[in-house]
GROMACS .gro file of C-alpha atoms in nm:
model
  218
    1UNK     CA    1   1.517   4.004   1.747
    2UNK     CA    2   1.175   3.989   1.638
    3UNK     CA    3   1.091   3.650   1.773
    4UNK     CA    4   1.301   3.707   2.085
    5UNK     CA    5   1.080   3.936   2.169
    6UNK     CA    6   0.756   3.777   2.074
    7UNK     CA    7   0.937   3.499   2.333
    8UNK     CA    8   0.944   3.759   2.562
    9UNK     CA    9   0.606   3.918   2.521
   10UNK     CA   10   0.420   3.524   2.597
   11UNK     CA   11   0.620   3.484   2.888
   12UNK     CA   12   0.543   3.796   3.077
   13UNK     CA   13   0.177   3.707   2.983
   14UNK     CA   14   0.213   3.356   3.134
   15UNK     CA   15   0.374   3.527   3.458
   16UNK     CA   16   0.042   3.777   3.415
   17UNK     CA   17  -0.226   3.577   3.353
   18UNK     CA   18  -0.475   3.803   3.504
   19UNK     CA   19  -0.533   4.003   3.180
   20UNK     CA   20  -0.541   3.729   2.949
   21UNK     CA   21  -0.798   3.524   3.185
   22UNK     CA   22  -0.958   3.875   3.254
   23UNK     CA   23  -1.046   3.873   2.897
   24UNK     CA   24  -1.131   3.523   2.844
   25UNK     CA   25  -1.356   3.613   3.151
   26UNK     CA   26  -1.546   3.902   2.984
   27UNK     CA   27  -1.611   3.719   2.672
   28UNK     CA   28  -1.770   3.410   2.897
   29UNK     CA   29  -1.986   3.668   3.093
   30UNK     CA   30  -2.090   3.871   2.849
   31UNK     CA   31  -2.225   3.535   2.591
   32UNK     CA   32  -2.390   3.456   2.896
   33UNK     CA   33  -2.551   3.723   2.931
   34UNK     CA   34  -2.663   3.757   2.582
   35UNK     CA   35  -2.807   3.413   2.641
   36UNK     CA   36  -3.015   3.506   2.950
   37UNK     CA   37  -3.105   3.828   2.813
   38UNK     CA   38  -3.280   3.716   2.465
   39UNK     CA   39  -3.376   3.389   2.607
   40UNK     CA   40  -3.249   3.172   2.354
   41UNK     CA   41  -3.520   2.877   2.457
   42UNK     CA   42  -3.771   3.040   2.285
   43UNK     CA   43  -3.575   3.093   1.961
   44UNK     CA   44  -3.540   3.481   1.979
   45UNK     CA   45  -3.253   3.511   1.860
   46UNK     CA   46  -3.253   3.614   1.455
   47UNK     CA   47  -2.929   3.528   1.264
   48UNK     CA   48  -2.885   3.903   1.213
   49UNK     CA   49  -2.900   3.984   1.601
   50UNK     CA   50  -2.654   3.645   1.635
   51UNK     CA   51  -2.398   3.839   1.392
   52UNK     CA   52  -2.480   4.188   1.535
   53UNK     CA   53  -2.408   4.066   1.875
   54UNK     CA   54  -2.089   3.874   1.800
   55UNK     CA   55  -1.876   4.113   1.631
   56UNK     CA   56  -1.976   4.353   1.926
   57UNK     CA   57  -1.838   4.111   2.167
   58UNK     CA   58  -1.494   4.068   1.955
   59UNK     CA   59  -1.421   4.405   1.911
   60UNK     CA   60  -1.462   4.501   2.269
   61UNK     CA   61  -1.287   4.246   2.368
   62UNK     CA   62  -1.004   4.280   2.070
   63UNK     CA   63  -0.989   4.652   2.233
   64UNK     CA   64  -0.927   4.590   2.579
   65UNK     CA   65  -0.660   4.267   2.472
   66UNK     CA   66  -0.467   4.515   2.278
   67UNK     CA   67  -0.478   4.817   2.501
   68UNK     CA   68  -0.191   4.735   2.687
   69UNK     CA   69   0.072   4.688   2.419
   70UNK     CA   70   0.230   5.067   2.511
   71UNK     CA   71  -0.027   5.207   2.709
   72UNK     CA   72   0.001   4.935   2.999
   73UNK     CA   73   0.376   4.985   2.994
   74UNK     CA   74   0.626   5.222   3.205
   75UNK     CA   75   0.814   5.517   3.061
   76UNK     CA   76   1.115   5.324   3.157
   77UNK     CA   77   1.043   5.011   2.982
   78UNK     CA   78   0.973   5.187   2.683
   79UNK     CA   79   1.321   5.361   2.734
   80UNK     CA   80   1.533   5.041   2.801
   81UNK     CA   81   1.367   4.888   2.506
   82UNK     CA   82   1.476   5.213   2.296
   83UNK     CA   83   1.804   5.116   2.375
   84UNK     CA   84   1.818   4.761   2.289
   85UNK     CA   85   1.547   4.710   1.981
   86UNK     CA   86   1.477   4.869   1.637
   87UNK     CA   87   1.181   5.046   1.647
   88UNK     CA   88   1.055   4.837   1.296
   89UNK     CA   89   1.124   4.512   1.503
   90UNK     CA   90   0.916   4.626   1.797
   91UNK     CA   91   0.633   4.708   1.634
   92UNK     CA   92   0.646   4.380   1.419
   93UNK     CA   93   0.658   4.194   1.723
   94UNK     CA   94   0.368   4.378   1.891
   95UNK     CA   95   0.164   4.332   1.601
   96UNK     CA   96   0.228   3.992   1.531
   97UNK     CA   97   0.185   3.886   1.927
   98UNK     CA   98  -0.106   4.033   1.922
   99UNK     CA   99  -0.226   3.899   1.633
  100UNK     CA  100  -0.190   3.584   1.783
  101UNK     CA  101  -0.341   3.670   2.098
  102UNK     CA  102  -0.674   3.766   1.900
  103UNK     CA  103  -0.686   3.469   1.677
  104UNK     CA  104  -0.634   3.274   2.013
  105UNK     CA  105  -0.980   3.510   2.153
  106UNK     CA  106  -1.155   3.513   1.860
  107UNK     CA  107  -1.166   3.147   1.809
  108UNK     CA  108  -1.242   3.054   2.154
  109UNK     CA  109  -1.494   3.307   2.118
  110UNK     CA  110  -1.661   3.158   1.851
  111UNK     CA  111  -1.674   2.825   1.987
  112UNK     CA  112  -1.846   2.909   2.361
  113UNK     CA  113  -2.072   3.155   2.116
  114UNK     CA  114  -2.188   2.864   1.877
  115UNK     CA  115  -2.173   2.671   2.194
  116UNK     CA  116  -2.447   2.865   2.403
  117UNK     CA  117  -2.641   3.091   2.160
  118UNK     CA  118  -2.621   2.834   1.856
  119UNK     CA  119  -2.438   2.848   1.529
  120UNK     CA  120  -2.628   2.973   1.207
  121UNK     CA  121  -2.362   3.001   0.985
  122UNK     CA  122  -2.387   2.710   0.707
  123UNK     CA  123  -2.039   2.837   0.524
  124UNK     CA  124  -1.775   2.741   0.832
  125UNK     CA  125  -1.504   2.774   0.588
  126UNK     CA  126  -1.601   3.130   0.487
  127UNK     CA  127  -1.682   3.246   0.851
  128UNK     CA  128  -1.329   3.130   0.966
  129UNK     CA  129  -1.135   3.322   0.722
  130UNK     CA  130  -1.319   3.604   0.767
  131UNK     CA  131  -1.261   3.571   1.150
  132UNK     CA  132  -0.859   3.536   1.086
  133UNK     CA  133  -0.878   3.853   0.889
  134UNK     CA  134  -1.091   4.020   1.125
  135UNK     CA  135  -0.821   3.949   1.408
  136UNK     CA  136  -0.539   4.069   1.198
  137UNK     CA  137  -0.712   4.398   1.103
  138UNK     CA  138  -0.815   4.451   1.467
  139UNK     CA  139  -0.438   4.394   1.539
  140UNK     CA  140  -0.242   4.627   1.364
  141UNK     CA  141  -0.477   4.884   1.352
  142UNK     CA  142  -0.545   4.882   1.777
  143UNK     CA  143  -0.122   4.804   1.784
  144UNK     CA  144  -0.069   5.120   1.606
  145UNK     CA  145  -0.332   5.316   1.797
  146UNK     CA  146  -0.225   5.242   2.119
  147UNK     CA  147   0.125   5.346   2.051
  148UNK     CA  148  -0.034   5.678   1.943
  149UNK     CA  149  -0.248   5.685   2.252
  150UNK     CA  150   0.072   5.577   2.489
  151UNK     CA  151   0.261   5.907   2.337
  152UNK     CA  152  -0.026   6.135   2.474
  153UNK     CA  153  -0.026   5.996   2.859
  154UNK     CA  154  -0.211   5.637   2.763
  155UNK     CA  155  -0.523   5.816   2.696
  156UNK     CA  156  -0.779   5.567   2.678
  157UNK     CA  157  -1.032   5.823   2.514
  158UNK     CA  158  -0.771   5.953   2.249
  159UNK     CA  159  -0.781   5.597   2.217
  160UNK     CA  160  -1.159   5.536   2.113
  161UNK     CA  161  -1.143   5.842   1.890
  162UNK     CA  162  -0.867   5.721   1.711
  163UNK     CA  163  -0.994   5.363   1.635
  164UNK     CA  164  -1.350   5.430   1.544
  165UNK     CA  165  -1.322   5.554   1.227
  166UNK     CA  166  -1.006   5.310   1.117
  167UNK     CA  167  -1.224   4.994   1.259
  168UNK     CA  168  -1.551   5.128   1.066
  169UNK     CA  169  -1.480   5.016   0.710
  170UNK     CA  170  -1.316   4.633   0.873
  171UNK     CA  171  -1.646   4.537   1.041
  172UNK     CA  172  -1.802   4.695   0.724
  173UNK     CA  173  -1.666   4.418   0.553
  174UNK     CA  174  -1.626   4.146   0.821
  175UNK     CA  175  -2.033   4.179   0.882
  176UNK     CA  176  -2.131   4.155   0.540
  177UNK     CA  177  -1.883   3.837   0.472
  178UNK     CA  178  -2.073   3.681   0.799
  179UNK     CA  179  -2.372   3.779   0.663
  180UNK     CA  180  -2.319   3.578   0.354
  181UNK     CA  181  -2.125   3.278   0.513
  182UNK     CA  182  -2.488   3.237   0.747
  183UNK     CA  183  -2.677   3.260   0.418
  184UNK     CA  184  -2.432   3.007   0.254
  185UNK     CA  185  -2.401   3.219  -0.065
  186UNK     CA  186  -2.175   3.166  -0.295
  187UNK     CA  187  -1.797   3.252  -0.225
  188UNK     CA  188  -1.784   3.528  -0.554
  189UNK     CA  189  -2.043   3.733  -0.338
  190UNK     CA  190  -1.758   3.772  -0.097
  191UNK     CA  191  -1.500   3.776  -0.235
  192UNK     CA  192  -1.468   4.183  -0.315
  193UNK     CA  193  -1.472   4.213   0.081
  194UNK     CA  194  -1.215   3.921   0.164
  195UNK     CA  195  -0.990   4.087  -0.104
  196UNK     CA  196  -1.057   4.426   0.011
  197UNK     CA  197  -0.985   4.317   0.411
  198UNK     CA  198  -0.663   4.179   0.290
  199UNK     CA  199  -0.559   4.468   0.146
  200UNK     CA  200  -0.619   4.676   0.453
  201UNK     CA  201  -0.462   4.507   0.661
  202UNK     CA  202  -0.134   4.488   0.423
  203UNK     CA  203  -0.189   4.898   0.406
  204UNK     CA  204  -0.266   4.945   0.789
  205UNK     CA  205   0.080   4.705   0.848
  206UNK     CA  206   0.285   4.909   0.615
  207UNK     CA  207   0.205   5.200   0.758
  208UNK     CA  208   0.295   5.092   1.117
  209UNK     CA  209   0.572   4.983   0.982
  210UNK     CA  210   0.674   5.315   0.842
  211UNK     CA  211   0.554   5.536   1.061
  212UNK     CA  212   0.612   5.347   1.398
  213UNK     CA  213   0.986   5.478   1.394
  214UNK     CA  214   0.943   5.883   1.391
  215UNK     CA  215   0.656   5.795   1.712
  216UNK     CA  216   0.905   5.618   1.883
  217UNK     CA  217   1.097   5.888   1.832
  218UNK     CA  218   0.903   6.108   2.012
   0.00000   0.00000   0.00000
């Protein structure tokens, strides 16, 4: 059921490409204008703005890419799928399409990024993995929070409130590991906040996973 509806879930976005190309189209703009706006020509741009200003970029842009997975949808959808799907399999699905989706941004991302405003980083290796975990924390926590939102009229607001404080300690840790990868320090400086981003995201998925079922509920 799980990948059925994954299936599903990449078809209706190939029939909608408007919000995945809407994205794509935000992350393009807004590089470029970084790039105009700090003039990279004239080598303004530190590493630590070049990190600062990335991770900005992805987590607007994880935000808006996982917005819609219950707020963009119908009180009638959401009923027909009550009928026909566990709630633990829907929010699997969810969080592992959009997991997907944001490993799909974040890497195209990067590459127009290192593409346009240079690449610092001298650890690739390091900055990747951090990246992957960065896009699965940014999944399941904004997959979860919109499913909260979508239960109090798809409040976009509730929405922001909600994710601030759960997204906090992730770019915590995803900035410092970037940090590190640009320096090209040793992997044992990072390794406290690669193991402690795995961890979240196994707590943040368990607790969708628990949870998910009294919300739907509701």
């Amino acid at each position: 059921m799980v990948y059925e509806f994954i299936k599903k879930e990449f078809k209706q976005e190939w029939r909608n490409r408007y919000a995945l190309n809407g994205i794509l189209l935000y992350l393009v703009c807004t590089i470029f204008i970084c790039y105009l706006s700090f003039n990279v020509r004239t080598n303004q741009l530190t590493p630590i703005t070049w990190n600062a200003l990335f991770w900005i970029i992805m987590l607007f842009a994880s935000v808006n890419a996982v917005a819609k997975s219950f707020m963009g949808e119908k009180s009638e959808r959401q009923l027909y799928y009550y009928t026909i799907v566990s709630p633990q399999a829907l929010i699997i699905a969810r969080v592992l399409y959009n997991s997907m989706l944001l490993l799909l941004m974040s890497f195209v991302g990067f590459a127009f990024y290192s593409l346009i405003l240079g690449n610092p980083v001298q650890d690739q290796t390091l900055f990747l993995i951090n990246l992957f975990l960065a896009s699965i924390g940014f999944s399941s926590t904004l997959t979860l929070i919109s499913a909260i939102a979508s239960k109090a009229g798809s409040n976009q607001t509730l929405m922001a409130i909600l994710g601030f404080p759960i997204l906090l300690p992730i770019l915590l840790m995803v900035i410092k590991v970037s940090k590190n990868a640009m320096d090209g320090l040793d992997w044992s400086s990072s390794l406290d906040e690669l193991l402690t981003l795995l961890a979240i995201n196994l707590i943040v998925g368990a607790v969708s996973y628990l949870l998910f079922p009294y919300l739907w509920r509701t």
